[in-house]
Tab-separated table of C-alpha atoms in Angstrom:
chain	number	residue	atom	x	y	z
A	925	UNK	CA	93.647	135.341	52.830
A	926	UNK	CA	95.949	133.093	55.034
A	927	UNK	CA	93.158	130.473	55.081
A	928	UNK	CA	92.794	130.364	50.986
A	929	UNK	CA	97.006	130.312	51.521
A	930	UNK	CA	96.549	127.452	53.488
A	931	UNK	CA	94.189	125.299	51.679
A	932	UNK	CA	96.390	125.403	48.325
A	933	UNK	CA	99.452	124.706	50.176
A	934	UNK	CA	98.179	121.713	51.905
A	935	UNK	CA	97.154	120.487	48.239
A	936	UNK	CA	100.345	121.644	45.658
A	937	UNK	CA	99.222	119.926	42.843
A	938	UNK	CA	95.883	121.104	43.172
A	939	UNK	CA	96.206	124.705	43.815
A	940	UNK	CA	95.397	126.142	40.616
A	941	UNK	CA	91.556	124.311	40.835
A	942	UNK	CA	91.703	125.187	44.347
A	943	UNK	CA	92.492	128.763	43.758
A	944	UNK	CA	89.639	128.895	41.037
A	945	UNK	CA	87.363	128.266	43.592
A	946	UNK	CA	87.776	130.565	45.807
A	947	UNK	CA	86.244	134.033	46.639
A	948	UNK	CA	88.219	137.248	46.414
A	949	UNK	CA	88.362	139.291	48.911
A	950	UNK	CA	85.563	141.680	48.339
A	951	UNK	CA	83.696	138.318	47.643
A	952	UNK	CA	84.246	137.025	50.865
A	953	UNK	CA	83.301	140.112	52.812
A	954	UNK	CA	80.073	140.637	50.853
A	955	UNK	CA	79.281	137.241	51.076
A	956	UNK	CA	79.596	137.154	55.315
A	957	UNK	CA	77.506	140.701	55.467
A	958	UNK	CA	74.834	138.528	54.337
A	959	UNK	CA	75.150	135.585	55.979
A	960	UNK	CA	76.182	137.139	59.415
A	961	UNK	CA	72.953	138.994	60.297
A	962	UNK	CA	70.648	135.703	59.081
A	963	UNK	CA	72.789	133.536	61.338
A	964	UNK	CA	72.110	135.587	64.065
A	965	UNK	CA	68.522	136.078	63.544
A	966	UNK	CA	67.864	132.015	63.053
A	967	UNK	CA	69.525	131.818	66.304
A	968	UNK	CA	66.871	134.311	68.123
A	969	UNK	CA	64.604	132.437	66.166
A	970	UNK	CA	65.382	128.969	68.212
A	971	UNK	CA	66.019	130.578	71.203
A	972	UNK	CA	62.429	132.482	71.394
A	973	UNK	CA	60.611	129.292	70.180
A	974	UNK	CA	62.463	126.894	72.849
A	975	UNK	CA	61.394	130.017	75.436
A	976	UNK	CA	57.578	129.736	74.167
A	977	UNK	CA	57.676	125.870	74.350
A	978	UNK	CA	59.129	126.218	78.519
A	979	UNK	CA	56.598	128.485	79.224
A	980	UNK	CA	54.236	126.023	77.599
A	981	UNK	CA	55.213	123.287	80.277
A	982	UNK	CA	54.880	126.154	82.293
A	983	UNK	CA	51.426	126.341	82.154
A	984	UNK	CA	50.810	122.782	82.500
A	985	UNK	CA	51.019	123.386	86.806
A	986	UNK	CA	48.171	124.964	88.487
A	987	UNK	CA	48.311	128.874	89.505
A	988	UNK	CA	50.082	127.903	92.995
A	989	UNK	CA	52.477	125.797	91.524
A	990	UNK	CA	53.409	128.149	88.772
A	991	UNK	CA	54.097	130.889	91.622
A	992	UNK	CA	56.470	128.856	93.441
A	993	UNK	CA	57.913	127.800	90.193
A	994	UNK	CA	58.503	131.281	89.255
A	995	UNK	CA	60.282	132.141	93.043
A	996	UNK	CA	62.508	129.580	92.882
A	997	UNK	CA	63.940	129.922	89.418
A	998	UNK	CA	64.389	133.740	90.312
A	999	UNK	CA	66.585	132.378	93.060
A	1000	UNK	CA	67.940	129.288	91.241
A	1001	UNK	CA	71.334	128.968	90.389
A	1002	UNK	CA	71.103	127.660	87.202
A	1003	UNK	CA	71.619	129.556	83.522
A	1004	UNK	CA	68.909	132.071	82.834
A	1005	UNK	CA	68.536	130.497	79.089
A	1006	UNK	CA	65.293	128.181	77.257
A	1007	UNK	CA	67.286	124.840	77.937
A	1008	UNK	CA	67.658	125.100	81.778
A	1009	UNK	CA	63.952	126.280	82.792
A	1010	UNK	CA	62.475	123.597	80.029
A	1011	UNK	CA	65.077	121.299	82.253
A	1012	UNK	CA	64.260	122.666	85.865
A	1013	UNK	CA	60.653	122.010	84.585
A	1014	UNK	CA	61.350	118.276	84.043
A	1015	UNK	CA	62.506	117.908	86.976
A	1016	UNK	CA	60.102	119.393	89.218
A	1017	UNK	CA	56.903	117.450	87.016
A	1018	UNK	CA	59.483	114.159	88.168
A	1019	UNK	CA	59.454	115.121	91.533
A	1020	UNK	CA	63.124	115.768	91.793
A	1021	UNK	CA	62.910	119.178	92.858
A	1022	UNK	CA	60.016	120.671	95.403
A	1023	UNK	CA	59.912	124.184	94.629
A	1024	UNK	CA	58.595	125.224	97.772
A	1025	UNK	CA	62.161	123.494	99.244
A	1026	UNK	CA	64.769	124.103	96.256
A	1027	UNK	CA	67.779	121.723	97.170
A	1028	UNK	CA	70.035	124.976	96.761
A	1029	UNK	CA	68.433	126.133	99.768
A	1030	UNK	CA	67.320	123.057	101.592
A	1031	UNK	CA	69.722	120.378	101.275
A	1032	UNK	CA	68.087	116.199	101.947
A	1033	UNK	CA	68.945	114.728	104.386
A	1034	UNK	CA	71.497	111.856	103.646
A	1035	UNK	CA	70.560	108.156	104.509
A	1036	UNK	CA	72.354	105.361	103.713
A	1037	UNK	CA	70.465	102.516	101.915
A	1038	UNK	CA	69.942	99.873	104.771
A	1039	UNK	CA	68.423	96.330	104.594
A	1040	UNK	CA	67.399	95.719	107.980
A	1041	UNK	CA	65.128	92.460	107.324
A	1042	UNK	CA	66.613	91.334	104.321
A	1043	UNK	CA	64.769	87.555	103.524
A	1044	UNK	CA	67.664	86.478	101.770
A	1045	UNK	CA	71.439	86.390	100.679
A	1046	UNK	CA	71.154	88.330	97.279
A	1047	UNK	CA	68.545	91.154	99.035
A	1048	UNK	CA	71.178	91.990	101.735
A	1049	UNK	CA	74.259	91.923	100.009
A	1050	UNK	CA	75.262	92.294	96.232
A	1051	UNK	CA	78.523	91.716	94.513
A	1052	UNK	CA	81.216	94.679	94.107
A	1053	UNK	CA	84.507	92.749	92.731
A	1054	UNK	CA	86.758	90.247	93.898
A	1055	UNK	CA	90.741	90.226	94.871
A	1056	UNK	CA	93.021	88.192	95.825
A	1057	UNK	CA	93.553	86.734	99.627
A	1058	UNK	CA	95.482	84.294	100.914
A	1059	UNK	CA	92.805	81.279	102.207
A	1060	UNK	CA	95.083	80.050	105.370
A	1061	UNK	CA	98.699	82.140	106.395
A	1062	UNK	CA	101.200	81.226	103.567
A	1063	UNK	CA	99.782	79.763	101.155
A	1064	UNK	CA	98.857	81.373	97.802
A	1065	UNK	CA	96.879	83.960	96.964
A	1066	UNK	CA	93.193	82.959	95.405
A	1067	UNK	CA	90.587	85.304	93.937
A	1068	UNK	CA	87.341	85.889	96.316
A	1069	UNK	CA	84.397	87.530	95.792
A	1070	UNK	CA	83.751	90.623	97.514
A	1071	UNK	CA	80.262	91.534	98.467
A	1072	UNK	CA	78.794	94.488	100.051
A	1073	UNK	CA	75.811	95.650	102.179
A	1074	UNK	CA	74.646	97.525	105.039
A	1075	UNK	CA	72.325	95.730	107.825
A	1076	UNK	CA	71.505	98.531	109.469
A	1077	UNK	CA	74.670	99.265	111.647
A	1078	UNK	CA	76.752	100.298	108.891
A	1079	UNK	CA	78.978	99.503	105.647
A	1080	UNK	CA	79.788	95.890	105.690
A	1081	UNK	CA	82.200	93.932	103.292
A	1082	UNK	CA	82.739	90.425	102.854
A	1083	UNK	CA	84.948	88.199	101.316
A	1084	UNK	CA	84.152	84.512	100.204
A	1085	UNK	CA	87.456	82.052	100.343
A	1086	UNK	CA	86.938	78.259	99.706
A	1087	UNK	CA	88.638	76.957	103.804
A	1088	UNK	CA	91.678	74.290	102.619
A	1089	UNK	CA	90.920	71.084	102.777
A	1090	UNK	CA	87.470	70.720	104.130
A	1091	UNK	CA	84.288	71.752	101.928
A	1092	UNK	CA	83.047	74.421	104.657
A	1093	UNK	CA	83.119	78.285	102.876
A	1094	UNK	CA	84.756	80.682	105.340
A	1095	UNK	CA	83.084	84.631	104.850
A	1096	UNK	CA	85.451	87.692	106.164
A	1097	UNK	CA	83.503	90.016	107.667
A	1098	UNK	CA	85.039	93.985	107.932
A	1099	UNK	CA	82.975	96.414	109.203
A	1100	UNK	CA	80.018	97.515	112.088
A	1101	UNK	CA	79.147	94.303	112.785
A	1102	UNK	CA	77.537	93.219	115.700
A	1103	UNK	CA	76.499	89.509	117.317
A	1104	UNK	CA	73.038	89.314	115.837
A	1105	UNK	CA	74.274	90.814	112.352
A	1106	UNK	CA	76.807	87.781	112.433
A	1107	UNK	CA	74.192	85.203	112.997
A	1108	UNK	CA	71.622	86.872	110.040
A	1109	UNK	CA	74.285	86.355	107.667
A	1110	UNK	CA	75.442	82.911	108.819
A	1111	UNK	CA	71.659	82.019	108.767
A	1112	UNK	CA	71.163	83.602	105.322
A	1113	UNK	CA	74.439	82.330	103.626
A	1114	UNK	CA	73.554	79.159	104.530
A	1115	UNK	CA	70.144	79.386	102.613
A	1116	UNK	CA	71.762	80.412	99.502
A	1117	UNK	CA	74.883	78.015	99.780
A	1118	UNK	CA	74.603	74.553	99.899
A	1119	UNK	CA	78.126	73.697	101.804
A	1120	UNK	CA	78.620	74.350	105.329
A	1121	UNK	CA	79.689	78.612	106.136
A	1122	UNK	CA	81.536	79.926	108.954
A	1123	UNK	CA	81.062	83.826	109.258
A	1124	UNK	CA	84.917	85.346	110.496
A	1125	UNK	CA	85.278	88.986	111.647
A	1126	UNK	CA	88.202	90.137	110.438
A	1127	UNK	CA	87.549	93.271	112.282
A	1128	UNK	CA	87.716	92.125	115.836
A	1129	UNK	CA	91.191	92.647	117.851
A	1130	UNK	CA	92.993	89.099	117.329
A	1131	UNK	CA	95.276	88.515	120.232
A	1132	UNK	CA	97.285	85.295	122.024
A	1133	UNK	CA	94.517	85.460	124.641
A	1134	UNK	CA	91.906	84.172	121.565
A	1135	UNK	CA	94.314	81.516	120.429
A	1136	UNK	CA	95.054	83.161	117.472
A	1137	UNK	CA	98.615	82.945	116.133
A	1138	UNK	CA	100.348	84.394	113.028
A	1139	UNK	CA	104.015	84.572	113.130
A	1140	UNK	CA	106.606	86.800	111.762
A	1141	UNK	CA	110.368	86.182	111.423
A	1142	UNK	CA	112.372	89.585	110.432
A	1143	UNK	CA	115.870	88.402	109.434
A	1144	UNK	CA	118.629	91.255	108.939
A	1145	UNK	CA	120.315	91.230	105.642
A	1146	UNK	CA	123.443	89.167	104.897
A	1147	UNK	CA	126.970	89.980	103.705
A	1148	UNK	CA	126.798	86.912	101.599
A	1149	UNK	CA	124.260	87.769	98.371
A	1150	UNK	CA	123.958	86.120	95.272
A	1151	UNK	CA	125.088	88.256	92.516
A	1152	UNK	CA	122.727	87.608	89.888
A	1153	UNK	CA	122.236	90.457	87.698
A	1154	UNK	CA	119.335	92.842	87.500
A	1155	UNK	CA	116.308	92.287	90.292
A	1156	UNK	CA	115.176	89.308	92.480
A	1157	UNK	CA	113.217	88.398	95.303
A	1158	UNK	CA	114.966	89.236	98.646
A	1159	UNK	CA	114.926	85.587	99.736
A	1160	UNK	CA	116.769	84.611	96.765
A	1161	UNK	CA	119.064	87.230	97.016
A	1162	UNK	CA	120.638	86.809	100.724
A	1163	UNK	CA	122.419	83.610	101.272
A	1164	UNK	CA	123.889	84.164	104.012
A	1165	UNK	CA	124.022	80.890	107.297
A	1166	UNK	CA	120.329	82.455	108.799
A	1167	UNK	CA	118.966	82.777	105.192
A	1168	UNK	CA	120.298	79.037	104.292
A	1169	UNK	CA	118.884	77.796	107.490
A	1170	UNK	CA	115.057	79.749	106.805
A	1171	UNK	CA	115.108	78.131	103.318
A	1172	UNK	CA	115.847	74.695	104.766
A	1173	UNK	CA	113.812	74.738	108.090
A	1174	UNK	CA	111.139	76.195	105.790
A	1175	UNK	CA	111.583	75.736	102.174
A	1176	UNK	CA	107.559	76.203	102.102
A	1177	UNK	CA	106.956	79.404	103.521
A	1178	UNK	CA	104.527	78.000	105.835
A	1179	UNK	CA	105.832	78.460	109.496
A	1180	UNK	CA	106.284	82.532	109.570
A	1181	UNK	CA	106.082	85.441	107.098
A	1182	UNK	CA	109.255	86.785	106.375
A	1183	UNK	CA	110.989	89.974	106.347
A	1184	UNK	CA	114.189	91.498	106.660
A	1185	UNK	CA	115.755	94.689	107.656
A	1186	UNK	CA	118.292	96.136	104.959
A	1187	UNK	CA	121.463	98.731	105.366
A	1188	UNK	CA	120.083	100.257	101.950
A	1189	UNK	CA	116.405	99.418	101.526
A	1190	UNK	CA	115.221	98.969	105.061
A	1191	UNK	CA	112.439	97.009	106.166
A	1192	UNK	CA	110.760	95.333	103.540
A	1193	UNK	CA	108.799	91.623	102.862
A	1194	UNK	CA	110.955	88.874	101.488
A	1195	UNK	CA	109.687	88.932	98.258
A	1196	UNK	CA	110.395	92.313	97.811
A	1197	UNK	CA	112.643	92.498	94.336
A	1198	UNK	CA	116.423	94.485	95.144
A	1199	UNK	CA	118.988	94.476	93.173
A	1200	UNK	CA	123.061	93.287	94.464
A	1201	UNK	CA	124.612	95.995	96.743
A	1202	UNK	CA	127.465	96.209	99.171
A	1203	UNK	CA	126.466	98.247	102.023
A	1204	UNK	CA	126.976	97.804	105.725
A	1205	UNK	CA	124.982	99.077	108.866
A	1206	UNK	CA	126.727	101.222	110.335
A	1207	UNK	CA	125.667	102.914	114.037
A	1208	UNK	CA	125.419	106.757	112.473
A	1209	UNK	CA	122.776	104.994	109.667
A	1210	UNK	CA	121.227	102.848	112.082
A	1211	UNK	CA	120.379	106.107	114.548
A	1212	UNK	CA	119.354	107.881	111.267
A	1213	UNK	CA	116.834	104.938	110.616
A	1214	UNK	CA	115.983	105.588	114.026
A	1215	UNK	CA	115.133	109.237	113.720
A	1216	UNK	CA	113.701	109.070	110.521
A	1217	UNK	CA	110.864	107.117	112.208
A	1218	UNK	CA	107.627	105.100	110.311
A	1219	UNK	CA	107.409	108.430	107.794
A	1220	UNK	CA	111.236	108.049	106.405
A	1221	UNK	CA	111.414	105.906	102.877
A	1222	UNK	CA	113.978	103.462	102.533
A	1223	UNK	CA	115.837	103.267	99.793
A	1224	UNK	CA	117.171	107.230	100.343
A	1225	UNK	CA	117.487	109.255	97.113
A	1226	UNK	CA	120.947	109.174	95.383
A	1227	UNK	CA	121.274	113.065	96.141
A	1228	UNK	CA	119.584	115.534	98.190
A	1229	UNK	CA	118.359	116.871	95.096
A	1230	UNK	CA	115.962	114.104	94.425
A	1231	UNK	CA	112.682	113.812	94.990
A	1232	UNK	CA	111.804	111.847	97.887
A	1233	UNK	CA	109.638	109.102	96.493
A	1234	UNK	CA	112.458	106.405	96.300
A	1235	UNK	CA	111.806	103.270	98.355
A	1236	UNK	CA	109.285	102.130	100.816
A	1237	UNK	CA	107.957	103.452	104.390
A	1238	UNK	CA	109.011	101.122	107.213
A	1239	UNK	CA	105.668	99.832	107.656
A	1240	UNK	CA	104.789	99.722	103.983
A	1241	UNK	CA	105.257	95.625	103.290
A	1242	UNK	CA	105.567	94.964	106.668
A	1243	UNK	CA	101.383	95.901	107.221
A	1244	UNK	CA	101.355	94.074	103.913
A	1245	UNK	CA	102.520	90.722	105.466
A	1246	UNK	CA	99.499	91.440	108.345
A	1247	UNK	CA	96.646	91.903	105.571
A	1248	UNK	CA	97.020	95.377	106.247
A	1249	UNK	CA	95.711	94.913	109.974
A	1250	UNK	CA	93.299	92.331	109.390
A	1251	UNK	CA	96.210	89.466	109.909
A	1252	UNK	CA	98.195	90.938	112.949
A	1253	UNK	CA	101.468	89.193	114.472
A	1254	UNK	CA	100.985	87.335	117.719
A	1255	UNK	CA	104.707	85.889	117.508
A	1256	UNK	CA	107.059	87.652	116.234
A	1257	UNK	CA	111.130	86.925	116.049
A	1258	UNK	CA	113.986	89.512	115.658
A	1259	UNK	CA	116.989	87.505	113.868
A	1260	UNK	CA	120.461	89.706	113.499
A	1261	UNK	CA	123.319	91.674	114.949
A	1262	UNK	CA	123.544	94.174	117.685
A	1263	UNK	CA	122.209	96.862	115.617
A	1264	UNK	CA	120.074	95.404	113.532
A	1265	UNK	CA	117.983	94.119	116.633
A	1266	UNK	CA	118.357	98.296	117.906
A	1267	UNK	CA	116.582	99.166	114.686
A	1268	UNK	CA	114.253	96.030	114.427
A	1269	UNK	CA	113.253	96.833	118.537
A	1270	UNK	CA	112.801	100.629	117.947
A	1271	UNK	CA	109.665	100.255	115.332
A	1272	UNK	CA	108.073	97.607	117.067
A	1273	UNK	CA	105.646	100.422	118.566
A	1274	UNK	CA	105.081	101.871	115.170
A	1275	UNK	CA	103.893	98.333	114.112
A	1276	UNK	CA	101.978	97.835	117.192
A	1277	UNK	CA	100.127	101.310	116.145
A	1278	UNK	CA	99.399	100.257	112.310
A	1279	UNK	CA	98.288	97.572	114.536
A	1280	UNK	CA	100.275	94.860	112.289
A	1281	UNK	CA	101.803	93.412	115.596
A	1282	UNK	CA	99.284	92.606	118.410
A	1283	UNK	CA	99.440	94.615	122.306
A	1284	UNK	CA	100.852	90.941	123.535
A	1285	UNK	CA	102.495	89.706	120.677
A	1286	UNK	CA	105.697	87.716	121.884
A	1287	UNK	CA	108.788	88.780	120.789
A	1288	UNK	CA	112.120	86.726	120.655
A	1289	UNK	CA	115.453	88.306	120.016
A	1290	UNK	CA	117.737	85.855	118.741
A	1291	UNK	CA	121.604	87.317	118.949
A	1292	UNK	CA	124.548	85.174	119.725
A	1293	UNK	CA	127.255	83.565	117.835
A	1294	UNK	CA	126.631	82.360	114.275
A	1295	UNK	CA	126.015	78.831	114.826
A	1296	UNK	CA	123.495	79.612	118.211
A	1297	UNK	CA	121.743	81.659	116.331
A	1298	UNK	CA	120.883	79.222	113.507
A	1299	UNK	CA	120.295	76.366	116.297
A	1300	UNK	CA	117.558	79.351	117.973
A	1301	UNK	CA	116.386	79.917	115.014
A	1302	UNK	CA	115.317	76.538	113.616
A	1303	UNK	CA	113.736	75.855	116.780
A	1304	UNK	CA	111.207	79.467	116.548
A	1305	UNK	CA	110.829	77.903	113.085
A	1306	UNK	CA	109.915	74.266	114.325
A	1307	UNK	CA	107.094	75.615	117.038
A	1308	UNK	CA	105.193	77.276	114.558
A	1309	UNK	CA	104.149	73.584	112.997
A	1310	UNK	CA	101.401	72.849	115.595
A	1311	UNK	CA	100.295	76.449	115.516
């Protein structure tokens, strides 16, 4: 009855046909006494037939066969109904399941797919994506192709960045890869690529002793901000002397990555977008910065109440600047006031470990008067031209 209700009041101007239409009661029950039993009995009709059509298939295997067959679907998991043995069946007649050695009971043995001999570029490696990566430190981010294989030693991953001016194609290696895997790929890139390649692990330790050099500069936050409403770039935001004498010495963003340590939002990359504040370092936040350690996110909550998902971990953008570990700092200067420099020097060990900063990076601490410090820090700026 609330049905029939409902289907003339969803209609108003139509109930009267609507109600015309429809069964009484008694109607309604008389009419489902009927239809009830044959629904049920065409059902046991499809169910017996699909049950004679399995045991068809069944019948198909020889006499040993169909004993196993039998012995492992007494044991199988699966739902004792027409469609799962008519499916188990397919299977096994595939070759997907050896009922002497159900894969309930025995499980395979997992290998990875390997090309160990692979006669060219496309048969060793095949192409999963791209992203972006920056082709030489500081300049902009291009897309590269990201490929993916395994020689034999394990996963491998490589990346495909056109080297600035020169027509050579530089591949990033990441992964198990040893001497002779380097020189099968540099041998089979070059097949497939008519420029010259040169084959970069990304994965090996990079330290001062190889002559590699990446710089970072970690400038504390200035008094001085522009206060432009809403959110900007870090960078743009602090103009304090230091900041003005970054943006001059290096108005390119070539000669050191750059990041900064904030009273309110802590470490984070210069681009990082904050909005205007006044807030001051004091020595009871800076020992709480301290204490809170590589695990403590910076911006804190308004109130204790909060969740804790404001803000960024210390090492957050800073492992960003280092390509996440694949980039680490050789060089590395700490640019601010007494406390700042206590908080910059107390997580250079956590960087070391999320290995962003290299064992024997070299670190300058540049604290003095104003106008020294601006003089030291133009010339950490100028050295990193020839590097």
């Amino acid at each position: 009855m609330n049905k029939q209700r409902r289907e003339r009041e969803a209609l108003p101007l139509f109930a009267g046909m609507i109600a015309a239409r429809q069964h009484s009661v008694d109607e309604e029950m008389a009419r489902r006494a009927v239809w009830w039993p044959q629904q049920q009995q065409d059902r046991r009709d499809e169910r017996a037939a699909n049950w004679r059509r399995a045991r068809a298939h069944l019948f198909e295997f020889d006499a040993l066969m169909r004993q196993a067959i039998r012995r492992a679907w007494r044991d199988c998991p699966y739902p004792a109904d027409p469609a799962s043995f008519a499916d188990f069946l397919h299977h096994i007649r595939l070759g997907k399941i050896d009922p002497n050695r159900p894969p309930w009971k025995y499980h395979a043995r997992i290998a990875a797919k390997t090309t160990p001999a692979p006669q060219c570029f496309a048969e060793a490696f095949r192409r999963v994506g791209q992203r972006k990566l920056e082709p030489a430190p500081g300049m902009p981010p291009i897309e590269a192709p990201q490929y993916c294989g395994n020689l034999g030693n394990g996963i491998l991953f490589l990346d495909k960045l056109d080297v600035p001016g020169s027509d050579a194609i530089e591949l990033r290696v990441r992964g198990v890869c040893t001497d002779a895997d380097t020189r099968l790929i540099t041998r089979l890139a070059s097949a497939a690529e008519p420029r010259p390649i040169r084959v970069i692990r990304v994965d090996v330790p990079h330290t001062c002793a190889t002559g590699f050099s990446h710089r970072l500069l970690i400038l504390a936050c200035s008094a001085t901000k522009r206060h432009d409403p809403g959110w900007m770039p870090a960078w743009e935001r602090y103009d304090g002397p230091l900041w003005q004498t970054w943006r001059t010495v290096d108005p390119d963003r070539r000669l050191a990555r750059i990041g900064f340590l904030s009273a309110r939002y802590g470490f984070g990359a210069g681009d990082r977008p904050i909005e205007d504040y006044d807030a001051r370092l004091t020595t009871d936040l800076a020992d709480r910065m301290i204490a809170g350690g590589m695990g403590t996110r910076w911006s804190r909550p308004p109130s204790p109440r909060k969740p804790d998902n404001y803000g960024s971990h210390p090492g957050c953008e800073i492992a960003s600047l280092s390509g996440h570990g694949t980039r680490p700092f050789t060089d590395v200067a700490l640019v601010g006031g007494g406390l700042y420099l206590k908080v910059m020097r107390a997580f250079l060990d956590g960087f070391r470990e999320m290995r962003c900063i290299t064992p024997d990076a070299e670190i300058t601490e540049i604290n003095a008067g104003i106008g020294v410090m601006r003089q030291r820090l133009r010339k950490w700026l100028e050295e990193g031209r020839g590097s």
